Coordinates of C-alpha atoms and ligand atoms in Angstrom, one line a residue:
X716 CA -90.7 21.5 67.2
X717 CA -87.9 20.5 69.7
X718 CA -85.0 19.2 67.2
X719 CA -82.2 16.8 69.0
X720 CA -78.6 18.7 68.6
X721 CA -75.7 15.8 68.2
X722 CA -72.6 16.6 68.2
X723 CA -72.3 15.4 64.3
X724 CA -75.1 17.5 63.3
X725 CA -73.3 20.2 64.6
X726 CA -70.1 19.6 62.8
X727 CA -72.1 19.3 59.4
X728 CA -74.3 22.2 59.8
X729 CA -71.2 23.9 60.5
X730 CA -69.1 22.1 57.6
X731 CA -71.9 23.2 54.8
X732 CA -71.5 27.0 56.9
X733 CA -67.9 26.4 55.8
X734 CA -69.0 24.7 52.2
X735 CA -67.5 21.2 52.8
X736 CA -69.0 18.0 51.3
X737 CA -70.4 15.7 54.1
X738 CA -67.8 13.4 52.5
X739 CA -64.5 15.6 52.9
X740 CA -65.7 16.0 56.4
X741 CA -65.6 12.2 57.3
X742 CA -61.8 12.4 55.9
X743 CA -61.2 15.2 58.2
X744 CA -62.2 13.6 60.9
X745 CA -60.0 10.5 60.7
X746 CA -57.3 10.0 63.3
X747 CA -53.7 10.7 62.1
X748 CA -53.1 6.6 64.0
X749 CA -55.2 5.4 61.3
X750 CA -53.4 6.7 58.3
X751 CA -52.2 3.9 56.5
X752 CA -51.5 5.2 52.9
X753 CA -50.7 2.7 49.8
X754 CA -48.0 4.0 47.6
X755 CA -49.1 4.4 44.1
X756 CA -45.7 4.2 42.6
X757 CA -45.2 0.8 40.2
X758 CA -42.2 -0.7 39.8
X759 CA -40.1 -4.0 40.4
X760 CA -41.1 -6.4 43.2
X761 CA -38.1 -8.8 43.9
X762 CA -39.0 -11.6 46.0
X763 CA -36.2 -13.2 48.0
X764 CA -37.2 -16.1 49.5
X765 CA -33.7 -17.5 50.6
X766 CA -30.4 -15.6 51.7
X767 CA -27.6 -15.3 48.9
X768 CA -25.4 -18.0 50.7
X769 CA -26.1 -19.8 53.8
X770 CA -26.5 -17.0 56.4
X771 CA -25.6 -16.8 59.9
X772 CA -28.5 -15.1 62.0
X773 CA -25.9 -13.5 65.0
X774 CA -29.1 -11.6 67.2
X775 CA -32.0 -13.5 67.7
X776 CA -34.0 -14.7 71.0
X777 CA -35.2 -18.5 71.1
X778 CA -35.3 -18.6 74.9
X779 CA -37.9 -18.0 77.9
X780 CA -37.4 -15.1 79.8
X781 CA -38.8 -12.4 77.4
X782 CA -41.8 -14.3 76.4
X783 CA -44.7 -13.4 78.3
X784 CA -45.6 -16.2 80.6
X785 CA -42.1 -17.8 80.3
X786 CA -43.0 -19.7 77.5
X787 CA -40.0 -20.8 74.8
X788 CA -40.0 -18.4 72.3
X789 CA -40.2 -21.1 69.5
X790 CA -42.3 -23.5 70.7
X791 CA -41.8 -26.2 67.5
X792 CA -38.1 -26.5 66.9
X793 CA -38.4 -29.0 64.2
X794 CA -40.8 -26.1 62.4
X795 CA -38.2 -23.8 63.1
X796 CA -35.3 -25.7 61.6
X797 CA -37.9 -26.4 58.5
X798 CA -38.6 -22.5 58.5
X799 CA -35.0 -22.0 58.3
X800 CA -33.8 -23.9 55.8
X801 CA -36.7 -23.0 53.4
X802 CA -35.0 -19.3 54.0
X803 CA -30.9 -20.4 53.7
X804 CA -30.0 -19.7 57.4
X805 CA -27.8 -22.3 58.6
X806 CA -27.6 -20.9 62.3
X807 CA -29.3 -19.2 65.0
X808 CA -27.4 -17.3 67.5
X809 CA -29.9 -17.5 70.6
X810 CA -29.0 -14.5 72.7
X811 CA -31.4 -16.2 75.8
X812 CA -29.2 -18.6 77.6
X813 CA -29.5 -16.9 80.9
X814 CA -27.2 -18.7 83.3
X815 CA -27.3 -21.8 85.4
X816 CA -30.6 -24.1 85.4
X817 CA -31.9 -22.1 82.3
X818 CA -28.4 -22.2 80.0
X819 CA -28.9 -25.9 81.0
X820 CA -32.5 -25.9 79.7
X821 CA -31.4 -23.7 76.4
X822 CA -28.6 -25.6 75.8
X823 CA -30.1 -28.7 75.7
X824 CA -33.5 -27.6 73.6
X825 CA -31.1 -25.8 71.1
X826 CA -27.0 -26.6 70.6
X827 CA -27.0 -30.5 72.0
X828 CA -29.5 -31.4 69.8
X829 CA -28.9 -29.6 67.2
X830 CA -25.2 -29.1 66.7
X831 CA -24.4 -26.6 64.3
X832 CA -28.0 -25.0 63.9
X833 CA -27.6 -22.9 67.1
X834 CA -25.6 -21.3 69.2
X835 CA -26.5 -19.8 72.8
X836 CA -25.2 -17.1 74.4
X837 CA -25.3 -16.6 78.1
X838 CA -26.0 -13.6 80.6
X839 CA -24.3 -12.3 83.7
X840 CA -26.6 -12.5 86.6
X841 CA -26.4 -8.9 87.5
X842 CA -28.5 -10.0 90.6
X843 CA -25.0 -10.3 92.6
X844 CA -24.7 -6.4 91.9
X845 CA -26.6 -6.4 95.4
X846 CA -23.8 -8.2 97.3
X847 CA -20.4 -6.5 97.6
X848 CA -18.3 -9.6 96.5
X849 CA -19.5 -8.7 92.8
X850 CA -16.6 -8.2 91.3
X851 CA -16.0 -11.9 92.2
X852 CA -18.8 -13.7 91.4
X853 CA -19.7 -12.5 88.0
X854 CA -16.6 -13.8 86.3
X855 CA -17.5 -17.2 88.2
X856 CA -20.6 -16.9 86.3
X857 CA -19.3 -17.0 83.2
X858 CA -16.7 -19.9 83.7
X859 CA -19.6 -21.8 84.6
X860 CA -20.9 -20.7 81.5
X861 CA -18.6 -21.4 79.4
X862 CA -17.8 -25.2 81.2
X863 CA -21.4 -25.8 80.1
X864 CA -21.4 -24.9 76.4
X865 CA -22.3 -21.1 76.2
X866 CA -20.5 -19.4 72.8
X867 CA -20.8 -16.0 73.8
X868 CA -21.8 -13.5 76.1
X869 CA -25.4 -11.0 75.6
X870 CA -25.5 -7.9 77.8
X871 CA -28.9 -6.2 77.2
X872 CA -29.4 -2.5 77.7
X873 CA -30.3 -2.8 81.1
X874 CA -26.7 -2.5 81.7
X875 CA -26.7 1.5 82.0
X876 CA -30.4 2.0 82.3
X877 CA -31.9 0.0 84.9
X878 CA -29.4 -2.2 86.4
X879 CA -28.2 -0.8 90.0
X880 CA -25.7 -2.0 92.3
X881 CA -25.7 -2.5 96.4
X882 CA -26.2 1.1 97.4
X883 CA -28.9 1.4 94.6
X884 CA -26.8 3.2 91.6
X885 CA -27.1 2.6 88.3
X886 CA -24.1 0.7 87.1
X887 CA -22.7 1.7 83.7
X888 CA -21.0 -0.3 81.3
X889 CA -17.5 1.1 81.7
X890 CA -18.2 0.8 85.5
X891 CA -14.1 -0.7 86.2
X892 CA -15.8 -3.1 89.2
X893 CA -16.8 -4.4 86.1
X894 CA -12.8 -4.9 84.6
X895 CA -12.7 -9.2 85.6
X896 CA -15.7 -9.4 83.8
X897 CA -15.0 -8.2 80.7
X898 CA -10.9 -9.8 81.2
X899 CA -12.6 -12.9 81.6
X900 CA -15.1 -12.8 78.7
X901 CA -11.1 -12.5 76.9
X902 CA -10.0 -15.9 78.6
X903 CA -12.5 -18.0 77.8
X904 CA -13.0 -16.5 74.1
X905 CA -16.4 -15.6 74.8
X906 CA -17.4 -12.9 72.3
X907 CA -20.1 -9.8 74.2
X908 CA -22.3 -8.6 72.2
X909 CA -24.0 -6.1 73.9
X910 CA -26.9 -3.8 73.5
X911 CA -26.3 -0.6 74.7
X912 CA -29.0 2.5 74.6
X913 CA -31.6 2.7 72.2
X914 CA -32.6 4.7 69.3
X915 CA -32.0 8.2 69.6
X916 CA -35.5 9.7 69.3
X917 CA -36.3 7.8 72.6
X918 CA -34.8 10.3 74.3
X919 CA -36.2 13.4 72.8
X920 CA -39.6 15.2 73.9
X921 CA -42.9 12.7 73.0
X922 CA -44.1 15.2 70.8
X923 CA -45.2 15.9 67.1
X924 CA -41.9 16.4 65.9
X925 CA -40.4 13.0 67.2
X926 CA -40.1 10.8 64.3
X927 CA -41.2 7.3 66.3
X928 CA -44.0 9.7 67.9
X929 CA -46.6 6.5 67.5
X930 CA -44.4 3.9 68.8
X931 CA -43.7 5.6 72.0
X932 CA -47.1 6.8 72.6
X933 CA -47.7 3.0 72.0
X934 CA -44.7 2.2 74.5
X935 CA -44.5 4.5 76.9
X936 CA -42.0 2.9 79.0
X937 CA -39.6 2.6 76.3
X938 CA -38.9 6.2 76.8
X939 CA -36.1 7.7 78.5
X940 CA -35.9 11.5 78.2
X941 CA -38.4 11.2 81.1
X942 CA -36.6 8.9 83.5
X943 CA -33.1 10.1 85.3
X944 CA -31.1 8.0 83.6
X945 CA -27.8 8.7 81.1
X946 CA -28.9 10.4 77.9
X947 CA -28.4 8.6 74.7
X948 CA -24.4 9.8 73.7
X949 CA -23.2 9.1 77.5
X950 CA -24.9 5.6 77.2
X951 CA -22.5 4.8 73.6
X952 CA -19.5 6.5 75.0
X953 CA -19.3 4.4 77.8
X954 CA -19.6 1.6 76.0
X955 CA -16.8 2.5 73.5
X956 CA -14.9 3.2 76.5
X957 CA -15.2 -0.6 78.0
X958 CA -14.0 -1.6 74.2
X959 CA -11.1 0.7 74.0
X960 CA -10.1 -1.0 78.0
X961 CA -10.4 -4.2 76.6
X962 CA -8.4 -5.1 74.0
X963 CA -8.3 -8.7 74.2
X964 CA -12.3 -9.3 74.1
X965 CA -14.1 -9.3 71.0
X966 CA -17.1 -6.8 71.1
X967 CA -19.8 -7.2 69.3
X968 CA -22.2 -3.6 69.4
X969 CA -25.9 -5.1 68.8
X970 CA -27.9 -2.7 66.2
X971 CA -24.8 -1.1 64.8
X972 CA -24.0 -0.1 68.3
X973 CA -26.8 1.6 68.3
X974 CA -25.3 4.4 66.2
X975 CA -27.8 3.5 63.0
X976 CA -28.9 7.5 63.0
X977 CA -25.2 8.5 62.6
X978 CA -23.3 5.8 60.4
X979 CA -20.1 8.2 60.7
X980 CA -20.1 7.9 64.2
X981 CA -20.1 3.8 64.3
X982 CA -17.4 4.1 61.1
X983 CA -15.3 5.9 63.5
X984 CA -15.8 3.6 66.2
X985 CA -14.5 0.3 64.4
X986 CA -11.8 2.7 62.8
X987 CA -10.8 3.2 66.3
X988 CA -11.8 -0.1 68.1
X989 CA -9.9 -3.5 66.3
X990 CA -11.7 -5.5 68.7
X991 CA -15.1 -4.2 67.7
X992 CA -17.7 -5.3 65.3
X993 CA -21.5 -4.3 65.0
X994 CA -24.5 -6.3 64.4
X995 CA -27.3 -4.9 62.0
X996 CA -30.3 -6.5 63.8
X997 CA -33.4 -4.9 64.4
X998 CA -32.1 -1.5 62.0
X999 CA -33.7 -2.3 58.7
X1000 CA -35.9 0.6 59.3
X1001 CA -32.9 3.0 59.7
X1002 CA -30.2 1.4 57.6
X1003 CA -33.0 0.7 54.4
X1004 CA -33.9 4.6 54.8
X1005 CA -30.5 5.7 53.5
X1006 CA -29.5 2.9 51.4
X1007 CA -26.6 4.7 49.5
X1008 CA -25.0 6.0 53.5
X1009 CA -25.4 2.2 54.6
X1010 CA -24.5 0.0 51.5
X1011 CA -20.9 2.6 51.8
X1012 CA -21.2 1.9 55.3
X1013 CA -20.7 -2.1 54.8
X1014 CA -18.6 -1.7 51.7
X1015 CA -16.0 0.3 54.1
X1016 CA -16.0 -2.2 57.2
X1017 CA -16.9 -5.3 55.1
X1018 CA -15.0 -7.5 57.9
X1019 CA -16.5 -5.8 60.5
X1020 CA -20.4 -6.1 59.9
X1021 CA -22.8 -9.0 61.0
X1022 CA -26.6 -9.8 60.2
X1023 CA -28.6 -10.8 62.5
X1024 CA -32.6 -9.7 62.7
X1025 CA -33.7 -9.3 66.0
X1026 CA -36.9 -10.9 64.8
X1027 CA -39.1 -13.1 67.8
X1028 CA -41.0 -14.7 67.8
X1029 CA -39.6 -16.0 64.7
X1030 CA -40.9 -14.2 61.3
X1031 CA -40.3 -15.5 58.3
X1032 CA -41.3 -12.6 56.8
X1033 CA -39.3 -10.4 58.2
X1034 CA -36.0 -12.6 57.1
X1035 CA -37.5 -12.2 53.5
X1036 CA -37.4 -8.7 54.1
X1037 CA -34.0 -7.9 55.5
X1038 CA -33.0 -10.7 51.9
X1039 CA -34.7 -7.8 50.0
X1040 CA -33.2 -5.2 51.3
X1041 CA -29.4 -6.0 51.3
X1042 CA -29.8 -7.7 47.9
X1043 CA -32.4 -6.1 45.4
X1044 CA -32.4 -3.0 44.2
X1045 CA -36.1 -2.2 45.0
X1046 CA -37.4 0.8 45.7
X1047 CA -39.6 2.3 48.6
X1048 CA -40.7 -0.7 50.4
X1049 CA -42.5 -1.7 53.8
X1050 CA -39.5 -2.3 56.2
X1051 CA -42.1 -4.5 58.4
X1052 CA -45.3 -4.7 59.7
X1053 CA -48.2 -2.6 58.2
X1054 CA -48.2 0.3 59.3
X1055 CA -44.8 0.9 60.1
X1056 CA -44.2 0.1 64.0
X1057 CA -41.1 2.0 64.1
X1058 CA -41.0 5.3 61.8
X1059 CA -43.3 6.3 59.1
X1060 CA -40.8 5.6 56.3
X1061 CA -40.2 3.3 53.6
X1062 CA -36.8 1.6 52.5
X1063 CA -34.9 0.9 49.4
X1064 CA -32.6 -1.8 48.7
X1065 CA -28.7 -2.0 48.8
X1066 CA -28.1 -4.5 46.1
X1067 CA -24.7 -6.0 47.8
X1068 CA -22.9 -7.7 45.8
X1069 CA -22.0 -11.1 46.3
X1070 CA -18.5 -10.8 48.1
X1071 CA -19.9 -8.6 50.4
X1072 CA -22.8 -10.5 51.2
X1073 CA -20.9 -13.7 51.7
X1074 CA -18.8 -11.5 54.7
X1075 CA -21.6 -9.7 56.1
X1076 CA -24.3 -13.1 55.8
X1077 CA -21.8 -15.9 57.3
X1078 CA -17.6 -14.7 57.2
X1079 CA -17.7 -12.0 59.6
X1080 CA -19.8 -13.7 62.4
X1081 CA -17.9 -17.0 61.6
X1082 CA -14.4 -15.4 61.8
X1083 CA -15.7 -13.5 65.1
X1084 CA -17.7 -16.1 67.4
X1085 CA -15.1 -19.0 67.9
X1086 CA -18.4 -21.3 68.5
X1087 CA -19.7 -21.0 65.2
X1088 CA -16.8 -22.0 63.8
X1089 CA -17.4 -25.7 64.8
Ligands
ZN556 ZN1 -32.4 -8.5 70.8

């Protein structure tokens, strides 16, 4: 008799060779993507639906251009403004104004309309980088920016990494053709927050002892230790060097200047910078995994830290979550999405106190974007 070899009846004739239960051998044979374990620990479960005191939400993106299909990023605002007073956020800063035609179109969907419950930021149209003039143009960019309504500036991470100038190299954020720019930004009292790098592990090998291994085998592109481009300390250096040249313009470093991994570092930047602050956005992950570190962390630069999430298109949920973590005292949550999208690690809560929270939820970004002070 001719009997049909699979490749399964192979691995269980030679799994009862080795004594294993046909059982333990389908748990072998699970992929490590699909691990998704539930913790078995018991203990409180604080739900907080609405921030402390009305918050200010400094980092978030309501606009078109990173929406697949150029499609606004909220579609409803009236659910929106529901959504947001159901969790206690008073304002939105929309980081997607662009420049020209589509400030015009954010402007109107968002600030006009709704005074007080937005604020949009604007870009520079690093486009011009191909003509020579650019030193010139930009800051004409931004006057036109600010004539129109914009509150502040965003300067995404491209600045550094992809962005290249008229004979094709990368421009870096310190780059001094860049020095009207930033002078400017000081004239008009338009804050920059700008994103500079990434997390730290995007630059090391894709391999089993990176610890957001999944997400980058998920988003391969995201990685940088493969491209020739400035590693991940030459990226934040320049970036606290176009602070320190800047005195008069208010800095604000998106995702605690991307220094999360190493909260001494960013204390020693806003020890050295006046001009600087840091957003938390988009860090709940590294920030909730060393809740003592970052809850001394805020305590120490109370007046220098704002929340904002990061979180499009717009999650309720994830709002809830960054509530929990700042103010309960829970233990060894879910920082996100299930399973974890960005490392596989649970967070624990800060439990600010209420002074602290009033600075870090609406002073600070108040005090710091001229704009929301209206
Ligand atoms: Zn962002």
């Amino acid at each position: 008799m001719i009997r049909r070899v699979t490749p399964a009846r192979v691995v269980h004739a030679v799994g009862r060779r080795l004594g294993l239960a046909r059982n333990e051998l389908k748990v072998r044979r699970q992929p490590l993507h699909s691990y998704a374990p539930r913790s078995a620990l018991t203990g409180p479960e604080t739900a907080v639906g609405r921030a402390r005191v009305p918050a200010v939400d400094v980092h978030n993106h309501l606009g078109l251009w990173l929406n697949q299909g150029h499609a606004w990023m909220a579609p409803d605002v009236g659910a929106l403004l529901a959504s947001m007073d159901e969790l206690g956020v008073a304002t939105i800063v929309n980081l997607d104004g662009r420049w020209d035609a589509e400030l015009e179109a954010n402007l109107d969907r968002y600030d006009r309309t709704h005074p007080g419950r937005f604020l949009t930021f604007c870009h520079l149209d690093w486009s011009l980088l191909t003509d020579r003039r650019f030193p010139e143009l930009l800051p004409a960019v931004l006057h036109r920016a600010k004539a129109a309504g914009a509150g502040g500036i965003k300067v995404w991470k491209d600045l550094g990494l992809d962005v290249r100038d008229h004979d094709g190299l990368l421009v870096q954020p310190d780059d001094p053709r860049l020095y009207d720019v930033w002078e400017t930004a000081a004239d008009l009292d338009l804050p920059v927050l700008m994103h500079t790098a990434d997390p730290v592990a995007f630059w090391q090998p894709v391999d089993r002892t990176n610890e957001r291994f999944e997400e980058l085998t998920r988003h391969p592109d995201w990685h940088h230790g493969s491209r020739d481009v400035p590693g991940h300390d030459e990226l934040v250096t320049a970036f606290e060097r176009v602070v320190a040249a800047h005195p008069r313009t208010t800095f604000i470093g998106a995702h605690v200047a991307s220094s999360a991994e190493d909260l001494d570092r960013a204390s020693r930047m806003l020890d050295r910078l006046p001009n600087l602050t840091v957003d938390l956005s988009a860090r709940e992950a590294e920030l909730g995994r060393q809740p003592r570190r970052a809850a001394a962390f805020l305590a120490r630069h109370a007046d220098r830290v704002l929340w904002g999430t990061d979180s499009f298109p717009f999650r309720p949920e994830q709002y809830r979550t960054w509530f929990r973590l700042l103010e309960s005292d829970d233990e060894y949550f879910p920082y996100g999405a299930d399973p974890p999208q960005q490392g596989r690690w649970s967070v624990y809560g800060m439990g600010l106190d209420g002074a602290l929270l009033q600075a870090v939820y609406a002073d600070n970004a108040r005090r710091v974007v001229p704009g929301l002070r209206v």
